[in-house]
Tab-separated table of C-alpha atoms in Angstrom:
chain	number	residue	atom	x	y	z
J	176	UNK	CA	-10.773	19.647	-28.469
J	177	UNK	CA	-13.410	21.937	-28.094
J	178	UNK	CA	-16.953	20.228	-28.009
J	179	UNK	CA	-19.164	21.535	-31.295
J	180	UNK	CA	-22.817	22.495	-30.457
J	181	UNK	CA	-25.563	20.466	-31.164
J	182	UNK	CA	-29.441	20.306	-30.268
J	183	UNK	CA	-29.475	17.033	-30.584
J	184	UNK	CA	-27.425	14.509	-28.177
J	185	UNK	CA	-23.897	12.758	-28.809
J	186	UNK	CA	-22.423	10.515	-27.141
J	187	UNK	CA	-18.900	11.714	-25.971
J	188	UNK	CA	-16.358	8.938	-25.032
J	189	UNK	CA	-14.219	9.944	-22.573
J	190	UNK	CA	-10.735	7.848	-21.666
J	191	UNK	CA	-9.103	7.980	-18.670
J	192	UNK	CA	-5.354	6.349	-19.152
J	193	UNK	CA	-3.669	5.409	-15.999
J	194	UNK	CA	0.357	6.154	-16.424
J	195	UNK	CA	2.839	4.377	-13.500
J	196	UNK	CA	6.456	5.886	-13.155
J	197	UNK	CA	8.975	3.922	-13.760
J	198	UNK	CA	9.873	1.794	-10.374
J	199	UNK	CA	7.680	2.592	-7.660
J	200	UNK	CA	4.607	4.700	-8.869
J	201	UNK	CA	1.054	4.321	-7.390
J	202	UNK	CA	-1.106	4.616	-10.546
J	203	UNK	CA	-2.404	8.091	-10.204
J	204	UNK	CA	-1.355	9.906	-13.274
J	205	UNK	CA	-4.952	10.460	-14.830
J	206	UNK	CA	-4.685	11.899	-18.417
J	207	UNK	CA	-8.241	12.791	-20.234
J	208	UNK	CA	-8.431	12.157	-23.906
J	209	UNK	CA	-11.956	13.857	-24.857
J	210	UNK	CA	-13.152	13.337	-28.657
J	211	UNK	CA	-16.769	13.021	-29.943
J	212	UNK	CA	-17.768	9.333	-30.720
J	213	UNK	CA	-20.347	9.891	-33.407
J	214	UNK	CA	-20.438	7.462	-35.707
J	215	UNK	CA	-21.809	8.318	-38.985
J	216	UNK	CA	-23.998	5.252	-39.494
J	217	UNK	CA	-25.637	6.276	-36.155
J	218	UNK	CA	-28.367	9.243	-36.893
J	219	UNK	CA	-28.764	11.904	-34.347
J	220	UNK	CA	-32.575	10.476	-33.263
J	221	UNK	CA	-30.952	7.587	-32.440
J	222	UNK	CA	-28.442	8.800	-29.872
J	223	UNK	CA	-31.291	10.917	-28.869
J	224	UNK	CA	-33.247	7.565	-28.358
J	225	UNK	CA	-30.064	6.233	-26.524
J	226	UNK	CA	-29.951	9.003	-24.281
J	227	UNK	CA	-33.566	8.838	-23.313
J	228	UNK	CA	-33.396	4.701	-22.879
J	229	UNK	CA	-30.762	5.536	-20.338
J	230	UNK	CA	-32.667	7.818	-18.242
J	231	UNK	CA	-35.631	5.262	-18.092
J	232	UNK	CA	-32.678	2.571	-17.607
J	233	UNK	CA	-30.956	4.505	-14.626
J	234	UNK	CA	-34.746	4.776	-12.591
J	235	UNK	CA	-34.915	0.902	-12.547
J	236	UNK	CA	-31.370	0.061	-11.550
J	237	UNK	CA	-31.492	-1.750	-8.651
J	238	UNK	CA	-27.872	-0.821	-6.154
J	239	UNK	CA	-25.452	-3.663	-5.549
J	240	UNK	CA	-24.854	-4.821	-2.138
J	241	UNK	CA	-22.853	-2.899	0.553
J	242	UNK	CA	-19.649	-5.320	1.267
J	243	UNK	CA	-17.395	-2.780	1.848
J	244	UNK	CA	-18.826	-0.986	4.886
J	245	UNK	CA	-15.775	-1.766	7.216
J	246	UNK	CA	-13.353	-0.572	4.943
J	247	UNK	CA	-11.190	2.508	5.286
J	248	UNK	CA	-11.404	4.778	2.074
J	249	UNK	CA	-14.921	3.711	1.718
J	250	UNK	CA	-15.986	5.088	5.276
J	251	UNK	CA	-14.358	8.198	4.467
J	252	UNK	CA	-16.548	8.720	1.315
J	253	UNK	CA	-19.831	10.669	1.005
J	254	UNK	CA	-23.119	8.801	0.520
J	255	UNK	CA	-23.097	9.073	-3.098
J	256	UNK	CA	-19.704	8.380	-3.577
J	257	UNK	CA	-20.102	5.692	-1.754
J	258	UNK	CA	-23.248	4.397	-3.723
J	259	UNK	CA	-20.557	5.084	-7.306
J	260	UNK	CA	-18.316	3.102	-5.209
J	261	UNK	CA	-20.174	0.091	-4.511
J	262	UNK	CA	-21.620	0.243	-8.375
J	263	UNK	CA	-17.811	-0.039	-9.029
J	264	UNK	CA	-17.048	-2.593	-6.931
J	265	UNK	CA	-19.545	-4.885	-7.452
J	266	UNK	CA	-18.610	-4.173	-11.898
J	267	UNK	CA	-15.195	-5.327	-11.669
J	268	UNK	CA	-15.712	-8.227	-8.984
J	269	UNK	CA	-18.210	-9.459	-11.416
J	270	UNK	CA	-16.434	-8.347	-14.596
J	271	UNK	CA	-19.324	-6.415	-15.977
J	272	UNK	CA	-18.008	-4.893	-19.610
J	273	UNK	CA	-19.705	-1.609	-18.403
J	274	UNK	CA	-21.961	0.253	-15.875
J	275	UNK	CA	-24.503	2.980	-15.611
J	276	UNK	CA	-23.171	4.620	-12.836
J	277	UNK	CA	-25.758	6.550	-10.094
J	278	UNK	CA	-23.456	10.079	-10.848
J	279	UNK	CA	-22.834	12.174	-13.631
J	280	UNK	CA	-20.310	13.556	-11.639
J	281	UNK	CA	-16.837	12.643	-13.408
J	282	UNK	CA	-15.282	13.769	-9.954
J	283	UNK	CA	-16.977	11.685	-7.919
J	284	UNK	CA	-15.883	9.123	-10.198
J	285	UNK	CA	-12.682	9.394	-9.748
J	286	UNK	CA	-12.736	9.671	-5.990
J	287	UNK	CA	-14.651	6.421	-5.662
J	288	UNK	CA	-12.213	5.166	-7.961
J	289	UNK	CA	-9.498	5.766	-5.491
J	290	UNK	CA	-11.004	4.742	-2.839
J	291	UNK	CA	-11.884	0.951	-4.340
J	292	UNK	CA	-8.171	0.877	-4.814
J	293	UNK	CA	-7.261	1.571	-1.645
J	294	UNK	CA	-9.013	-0.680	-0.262
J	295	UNK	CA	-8.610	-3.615	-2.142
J	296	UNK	CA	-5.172	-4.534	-2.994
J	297	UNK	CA	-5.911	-7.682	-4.877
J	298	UNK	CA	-7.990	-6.677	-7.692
J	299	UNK	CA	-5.222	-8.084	-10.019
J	300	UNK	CA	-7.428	-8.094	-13.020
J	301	UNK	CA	-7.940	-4.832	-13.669
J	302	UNK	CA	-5.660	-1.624	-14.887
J	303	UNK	CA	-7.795	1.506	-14.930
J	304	UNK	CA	-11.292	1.917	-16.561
J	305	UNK	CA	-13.010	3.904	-19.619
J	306	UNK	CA	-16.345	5.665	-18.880
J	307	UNK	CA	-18.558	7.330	-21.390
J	308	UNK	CA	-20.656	10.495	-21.734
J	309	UNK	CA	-24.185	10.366	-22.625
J	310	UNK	CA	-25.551	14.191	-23.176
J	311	UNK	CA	-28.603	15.244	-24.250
J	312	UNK	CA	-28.077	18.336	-25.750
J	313	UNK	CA	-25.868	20.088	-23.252
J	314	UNK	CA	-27.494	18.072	-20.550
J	315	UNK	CA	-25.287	14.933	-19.178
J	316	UNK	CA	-27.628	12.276	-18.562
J	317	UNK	CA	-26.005	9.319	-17.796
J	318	UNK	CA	-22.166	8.142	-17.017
J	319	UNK	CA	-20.859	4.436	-17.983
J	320	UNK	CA	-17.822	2.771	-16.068
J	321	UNK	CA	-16.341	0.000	-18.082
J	322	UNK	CA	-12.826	-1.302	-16.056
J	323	UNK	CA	-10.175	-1.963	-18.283
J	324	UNK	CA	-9.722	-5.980	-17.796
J	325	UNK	CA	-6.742	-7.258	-18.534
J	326	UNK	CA	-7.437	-11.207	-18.791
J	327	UNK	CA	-10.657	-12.992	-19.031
J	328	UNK	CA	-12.615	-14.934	-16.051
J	329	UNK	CA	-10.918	-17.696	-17.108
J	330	UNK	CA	-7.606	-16.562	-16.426
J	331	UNK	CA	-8.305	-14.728	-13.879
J	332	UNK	CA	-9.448	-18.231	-11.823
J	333	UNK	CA	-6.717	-19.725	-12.478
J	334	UNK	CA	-4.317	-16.960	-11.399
J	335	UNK	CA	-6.432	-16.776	-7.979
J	336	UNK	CA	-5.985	-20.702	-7.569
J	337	UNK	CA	-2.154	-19.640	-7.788
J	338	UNK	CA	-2.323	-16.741	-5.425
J	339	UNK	CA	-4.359	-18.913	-2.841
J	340	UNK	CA	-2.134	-21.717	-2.710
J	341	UNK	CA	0.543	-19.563	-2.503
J	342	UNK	CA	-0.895	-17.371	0.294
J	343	UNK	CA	-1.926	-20.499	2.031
J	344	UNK	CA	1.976	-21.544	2.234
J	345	UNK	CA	3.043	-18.304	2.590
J	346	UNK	CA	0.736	-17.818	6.349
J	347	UNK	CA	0.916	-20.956	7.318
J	348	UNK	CA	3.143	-20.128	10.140
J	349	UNK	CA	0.739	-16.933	11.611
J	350	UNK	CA	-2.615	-17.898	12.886
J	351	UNK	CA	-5.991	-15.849	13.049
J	352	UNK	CA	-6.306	-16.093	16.963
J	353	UNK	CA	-2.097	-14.645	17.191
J	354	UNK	CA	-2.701	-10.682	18.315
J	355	UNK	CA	-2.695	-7.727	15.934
J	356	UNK	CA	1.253	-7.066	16.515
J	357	UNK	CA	2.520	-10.862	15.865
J	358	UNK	CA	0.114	-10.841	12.699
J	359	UNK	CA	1.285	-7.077	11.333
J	360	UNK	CA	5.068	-8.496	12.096
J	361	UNK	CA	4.977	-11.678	10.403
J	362	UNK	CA	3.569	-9.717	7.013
J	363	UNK	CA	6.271	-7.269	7.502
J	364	UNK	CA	9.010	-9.879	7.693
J	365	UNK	CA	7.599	-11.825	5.039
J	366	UNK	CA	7.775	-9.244	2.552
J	367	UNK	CA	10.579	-7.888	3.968
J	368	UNK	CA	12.302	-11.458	3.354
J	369	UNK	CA	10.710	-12.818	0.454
J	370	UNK	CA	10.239	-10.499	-2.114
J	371	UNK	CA	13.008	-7.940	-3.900
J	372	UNK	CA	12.782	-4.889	-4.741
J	373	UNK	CA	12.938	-4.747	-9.349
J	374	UNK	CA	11.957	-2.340	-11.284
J	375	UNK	CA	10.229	-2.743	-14.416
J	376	UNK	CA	8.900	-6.170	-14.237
J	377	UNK	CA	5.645	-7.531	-15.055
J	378	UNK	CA	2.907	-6.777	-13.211
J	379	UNK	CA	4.635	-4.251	-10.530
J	380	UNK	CA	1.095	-2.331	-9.792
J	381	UNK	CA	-0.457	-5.815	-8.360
J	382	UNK	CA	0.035	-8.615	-5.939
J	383	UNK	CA	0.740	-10.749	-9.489
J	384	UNK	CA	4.580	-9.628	-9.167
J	385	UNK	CA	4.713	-10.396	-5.296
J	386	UNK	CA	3.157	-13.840	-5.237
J	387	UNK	CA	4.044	-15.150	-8.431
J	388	UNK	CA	7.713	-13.604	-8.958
J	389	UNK	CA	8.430	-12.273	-5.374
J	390	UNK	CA	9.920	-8.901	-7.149
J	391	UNK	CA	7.946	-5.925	-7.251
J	392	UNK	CA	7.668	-2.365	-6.876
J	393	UNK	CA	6.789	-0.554	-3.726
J	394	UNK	CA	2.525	-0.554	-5.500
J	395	UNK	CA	2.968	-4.042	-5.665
J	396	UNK	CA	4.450	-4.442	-1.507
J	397	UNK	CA	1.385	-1.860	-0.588
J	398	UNK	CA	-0.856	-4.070	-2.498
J	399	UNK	CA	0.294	-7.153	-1.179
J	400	UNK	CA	0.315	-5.918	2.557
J	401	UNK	CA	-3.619	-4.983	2.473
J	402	UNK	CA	-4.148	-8.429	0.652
J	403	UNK	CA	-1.945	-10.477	3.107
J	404	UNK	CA	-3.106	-8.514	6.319
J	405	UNK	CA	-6.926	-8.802	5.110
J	406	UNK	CA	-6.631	-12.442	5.270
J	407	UNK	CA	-5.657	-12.322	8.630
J	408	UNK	CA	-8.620	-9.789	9.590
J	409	UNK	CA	-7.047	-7.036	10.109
J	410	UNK	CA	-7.883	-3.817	8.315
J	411	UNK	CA	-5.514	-1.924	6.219
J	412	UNK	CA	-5.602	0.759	3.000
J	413	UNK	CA	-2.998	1.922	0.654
J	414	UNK	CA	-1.741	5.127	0.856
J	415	UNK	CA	-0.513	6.955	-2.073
J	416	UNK	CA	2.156	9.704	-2.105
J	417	UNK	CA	5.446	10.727	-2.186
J	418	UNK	CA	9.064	9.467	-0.308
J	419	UNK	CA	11.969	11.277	-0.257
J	420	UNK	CA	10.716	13.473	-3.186
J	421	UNK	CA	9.459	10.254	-5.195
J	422	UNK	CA	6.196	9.009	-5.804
J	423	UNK	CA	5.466	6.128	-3.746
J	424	UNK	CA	2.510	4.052	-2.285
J	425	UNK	CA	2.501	2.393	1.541
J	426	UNK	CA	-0.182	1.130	4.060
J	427	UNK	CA	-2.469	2.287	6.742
J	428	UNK	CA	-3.088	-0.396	9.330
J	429	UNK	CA	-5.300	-0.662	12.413
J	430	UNK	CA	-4.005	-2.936	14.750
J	431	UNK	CA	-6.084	-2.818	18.268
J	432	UNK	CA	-8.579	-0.473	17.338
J	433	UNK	CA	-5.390	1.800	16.632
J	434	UNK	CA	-4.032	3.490	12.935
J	435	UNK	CA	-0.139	2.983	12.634
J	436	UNK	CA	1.550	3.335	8.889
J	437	UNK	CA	3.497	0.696	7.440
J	438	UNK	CA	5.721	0.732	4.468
J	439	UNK	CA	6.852	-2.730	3.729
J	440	UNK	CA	8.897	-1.351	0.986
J	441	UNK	CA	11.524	-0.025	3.454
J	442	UNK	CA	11.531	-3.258	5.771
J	443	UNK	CA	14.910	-4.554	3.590
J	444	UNK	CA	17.703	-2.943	4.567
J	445	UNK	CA	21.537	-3.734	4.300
J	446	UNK	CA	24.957	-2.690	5.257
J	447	UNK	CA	28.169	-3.341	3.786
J	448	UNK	CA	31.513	-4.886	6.460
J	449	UNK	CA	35.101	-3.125	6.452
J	450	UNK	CA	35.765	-6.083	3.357
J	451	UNK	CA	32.649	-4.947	1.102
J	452	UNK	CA	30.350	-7.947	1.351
J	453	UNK	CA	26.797	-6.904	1.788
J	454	UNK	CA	24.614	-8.255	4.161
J	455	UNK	CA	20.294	-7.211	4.514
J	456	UNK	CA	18.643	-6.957	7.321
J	457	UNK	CA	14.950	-6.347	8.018
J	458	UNK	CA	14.657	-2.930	9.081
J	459	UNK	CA	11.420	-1.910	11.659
J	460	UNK	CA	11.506	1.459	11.863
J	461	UNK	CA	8.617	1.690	9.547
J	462	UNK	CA	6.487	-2.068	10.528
J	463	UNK	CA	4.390	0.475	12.474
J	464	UNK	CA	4.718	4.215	12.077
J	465	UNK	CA	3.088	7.138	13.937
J	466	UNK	CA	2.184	10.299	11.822
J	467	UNK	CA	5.496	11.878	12.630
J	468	UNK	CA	7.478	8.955	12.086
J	469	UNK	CA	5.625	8.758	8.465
J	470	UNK	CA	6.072	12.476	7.599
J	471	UNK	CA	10.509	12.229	8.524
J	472	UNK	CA	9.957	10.529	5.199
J	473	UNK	CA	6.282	10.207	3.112
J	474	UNK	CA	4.177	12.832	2.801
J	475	UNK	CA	0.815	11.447	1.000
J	476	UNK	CA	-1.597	13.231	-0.901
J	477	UNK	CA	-4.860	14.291	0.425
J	478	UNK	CA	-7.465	12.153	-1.813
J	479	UNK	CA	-8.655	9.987	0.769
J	480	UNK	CA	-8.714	11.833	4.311
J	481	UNK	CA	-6.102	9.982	6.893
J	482	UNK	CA	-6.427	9.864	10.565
J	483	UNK	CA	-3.252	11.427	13.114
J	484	UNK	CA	-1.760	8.480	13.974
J	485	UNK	CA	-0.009	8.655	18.203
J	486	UNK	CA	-0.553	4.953	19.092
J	487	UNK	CA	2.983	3.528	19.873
J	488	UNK	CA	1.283	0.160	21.823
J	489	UNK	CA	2.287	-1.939	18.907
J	490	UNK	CA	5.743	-0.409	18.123
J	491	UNK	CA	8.054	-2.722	18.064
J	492	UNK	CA	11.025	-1.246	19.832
J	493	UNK	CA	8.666	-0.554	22.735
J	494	UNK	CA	6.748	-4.145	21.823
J	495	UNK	CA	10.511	-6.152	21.828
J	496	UNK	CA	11.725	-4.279	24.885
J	497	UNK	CA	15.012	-2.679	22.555
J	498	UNK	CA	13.198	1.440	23.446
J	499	UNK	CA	16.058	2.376	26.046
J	500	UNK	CA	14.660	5.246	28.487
J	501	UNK	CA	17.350	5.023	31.034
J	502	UNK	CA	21.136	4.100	31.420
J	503	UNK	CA	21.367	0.466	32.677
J	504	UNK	CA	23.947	-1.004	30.716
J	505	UNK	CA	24.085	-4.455	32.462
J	506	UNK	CA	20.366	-4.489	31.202
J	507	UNK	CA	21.747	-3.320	27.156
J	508	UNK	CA	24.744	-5.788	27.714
J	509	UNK	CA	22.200	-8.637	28.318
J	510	UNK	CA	20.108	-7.952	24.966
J	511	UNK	CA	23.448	-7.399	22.864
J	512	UNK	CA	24.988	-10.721	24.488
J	513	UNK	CA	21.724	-12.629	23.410
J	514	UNK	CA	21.949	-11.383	20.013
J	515	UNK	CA	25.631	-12.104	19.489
J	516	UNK	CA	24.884	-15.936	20.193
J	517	UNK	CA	21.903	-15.792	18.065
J	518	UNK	CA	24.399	-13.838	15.477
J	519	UNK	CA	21.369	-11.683	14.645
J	520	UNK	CA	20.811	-8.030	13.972
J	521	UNK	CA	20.256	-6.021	17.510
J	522	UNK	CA	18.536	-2.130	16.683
J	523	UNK	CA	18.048	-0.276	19.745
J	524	UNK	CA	16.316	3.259	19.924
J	525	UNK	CA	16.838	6.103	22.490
J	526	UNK	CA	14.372	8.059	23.627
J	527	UNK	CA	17.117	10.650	23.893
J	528	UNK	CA	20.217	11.475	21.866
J	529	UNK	CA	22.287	11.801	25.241
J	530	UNK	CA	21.376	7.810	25.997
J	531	UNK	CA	22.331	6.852	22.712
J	532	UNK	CA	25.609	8.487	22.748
J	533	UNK	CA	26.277	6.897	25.867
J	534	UNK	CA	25.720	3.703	24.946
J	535	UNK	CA	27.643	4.221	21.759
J	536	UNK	CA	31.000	5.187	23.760
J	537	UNK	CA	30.706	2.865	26.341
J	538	UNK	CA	30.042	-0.192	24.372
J	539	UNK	CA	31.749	1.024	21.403
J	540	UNK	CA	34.475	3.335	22.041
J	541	UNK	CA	35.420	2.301	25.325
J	542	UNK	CA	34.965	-1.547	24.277
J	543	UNK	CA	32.970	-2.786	26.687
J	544	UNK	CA	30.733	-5.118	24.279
J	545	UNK	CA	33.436	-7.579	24.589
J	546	UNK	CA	32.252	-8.303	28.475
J	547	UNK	CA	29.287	-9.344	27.259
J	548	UNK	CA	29.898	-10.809	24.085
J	549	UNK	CA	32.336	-13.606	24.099
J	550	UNK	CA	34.989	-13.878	22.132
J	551	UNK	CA	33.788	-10.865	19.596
J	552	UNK	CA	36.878	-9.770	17.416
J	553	UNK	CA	35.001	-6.858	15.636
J	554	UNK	CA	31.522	-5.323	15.407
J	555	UNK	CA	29.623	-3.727	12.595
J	556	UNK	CA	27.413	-1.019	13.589
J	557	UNK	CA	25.284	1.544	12.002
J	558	UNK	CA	24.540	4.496	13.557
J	559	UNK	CA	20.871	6.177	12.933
J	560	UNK	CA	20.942	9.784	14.320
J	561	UNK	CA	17.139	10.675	12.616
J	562	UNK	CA	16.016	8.033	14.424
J	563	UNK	CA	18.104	7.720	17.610
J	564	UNK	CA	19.139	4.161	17.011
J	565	UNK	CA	22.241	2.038	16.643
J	566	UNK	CA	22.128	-1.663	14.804
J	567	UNK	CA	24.637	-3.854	16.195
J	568	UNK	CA	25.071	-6.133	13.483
J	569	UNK	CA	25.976	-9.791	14.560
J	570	UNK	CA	24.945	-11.499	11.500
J	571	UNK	CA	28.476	-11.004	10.083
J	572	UNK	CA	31.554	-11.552	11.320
């Protein structure tokens, strides 16, 4: 709709609807409804009068406090996005009805938008935000961000009693002083074992779904990862983008002073035996990702600037010793024999396809698991050629 001309100001209500796909969506589908909000019981002089209160308003405001200054998105922000940020911030933590924002920039808007989400995977409370216009004449003098709350205070203290009593059980066996790898692992494995992968059920965009109903969507695993990982003090952002051609949402972590990508959403795997049971597994290949290893599959979308990610310290074939660089099979024979008595799942990776085809006719073809695993009758296996691995799967006979 096209905006009429006036000389006199209006007041144009702007609202921005958030739309998730179906499954696993980050909310990113912005959608701008513009109409003119004039009421007729409101004469022009006094939305002229509003304007000009606003102006004298916006010299007083005093900016909240800077809490975010060691988080990702917000670092990679520009000063006065990161003042709109803050203003944000500080709105919905406080659940303000609305805010005079420092911009009249709808763009920066939106960017610090972003960014608060990113960084801040447990604001379960809120589901998008309004913001209003206020022109004077063709002039835009003010912007007002009013989150879109979806409970009161009330509830929302109660749910957080939930979420903390949960959480509390939930880390109770990881501990702040454990190192950056044993911390990032146990939230992998956690999610990875205690929470399914459902469409379509309540609250899938928050950690509400995860905590309370341990089914979610992969929004609701990236939020729950930067929530979970946060408590143990280490630093992490969703990432927003796309998988396999899909839109989906994972994590940027820092453990050691080092960026890796995690997507918890892919840590459940599962296989089926020659008689068609099923049996999961948690899968690592993507606990702690470089940039290449993320692009074979993601490729994210370039709101929030992301670092090139080498590190592979804190990967955990390299970190569990099961990253085979040379051809000592008494040394693989050892690894698959403990597994077998532990009946557990065994993934090795090969830094080179010729290794990995080795091992696979030798141990495989040729048979030779059996001298190290007693009394084995058959083996399931899965065979990973994009990422140079086979899974010896023990947990099923």
């Amino acid at each position: 709709m096209k905006n009429m001309q006036r000389k006199a100001a209006m007041i144009l209500a702007v609202i921005l609807l958030f739309s998730g796909f179906a499954g696993c969506s980050q909310i990113e589908i912005y959608e701008y409804l513009q109409q003119n909000k004039k009421s007729e019981n409101v004469s022009d002089r006094q939305n002229q009068q509003k304007a000009e209160e606003l102006i004298t308003e916006k010299k007083t405001v005093i900016p909240p406090k800077k809490i975010s200054l060691e988080k990702y998105a917000y670092q990679q922000l520009q000063s006065t996005e990161q003042a709109v940020y803050d203003e944000m911030l500080s709105a919905i933590l406080n659940q303000q009805v609305g805010v005079q924002l420092s911009t009249t920039d709808t763009e920066v808007m939106q960017c610090a938008y972003k960014a608060v989400c990113s960084d801040y995977g447990g604001l379960f409370w809120v589901e998008g935000y309004v913001f209003t216009r206020y022109t004077r004449g063709e002039e835009m003098v003010s912007l007002e961000f009013s989150p879109k709350y979806t409970m009161t205070k009330k509830e929302r203290r109660q749910l957080q009693r939930k979420i903390d009593g949960i959480v509390e059980a939930w880390l109770a066996g990881i501990s702040i002083n454990d190192t950056d790898y044993e911390k990032a692992k146990y939230v992998y494995e956690l999610l990875a074992l205690n929470t399914d992968y459902v469409e379509n059920v309540p609250d899938s965009q928050n950690i509400l779904s995860v905590f309370l109903r341990q089914q979610t969507v992969c929004q609701g695993y990236a939020c729950a990862v930067q929530y979970l990982l946060g408590q143990l003090g280490i630093e992490s952002a969703i990432i927003s983008g796309t998988a396999r051609g899909e839109p989906h949402a994972w994590n940027l972590i820092c453990l050691d002073g080092d960026y890796y990508y995690m997507d918890a959403t892919w840590g459940n795997n599962g296989y089926r035996n020659k008689e068609g049971e099923e049996t999961s597994f948690t899968d690592y290949n993507y606990m702690a990702m470089t940039t290449a290893e993320m692009q074979m599959g993601h490729q994210p979308d370039s709101e929030i600037k992301l670092p090139e990610c080498t590190a592979v310290l804190n990967n955990y074939y390299i970190k569990e010793g099961n990253y085979v660089e040379e051809w000592e099979p008494d040394k693989i024979g050892a690894k698959l024999s403990a597994a077998w008595e532990e009946q557990q799942v065994l993934t090795l990776r090969f830094s080179d396809d010729i290794l990995k085809d080795q091992t696979f006719h030798y141990f495989i073809q040729e048979g030779h698991l059996a001298d190290y695993c007693s009394e084995i009758t058959q083996i399931n296996y899965i065979e990973d050629s994009l990422w140079k691995e086979i899974s010896f799967c023990f947990n099923q006979n």
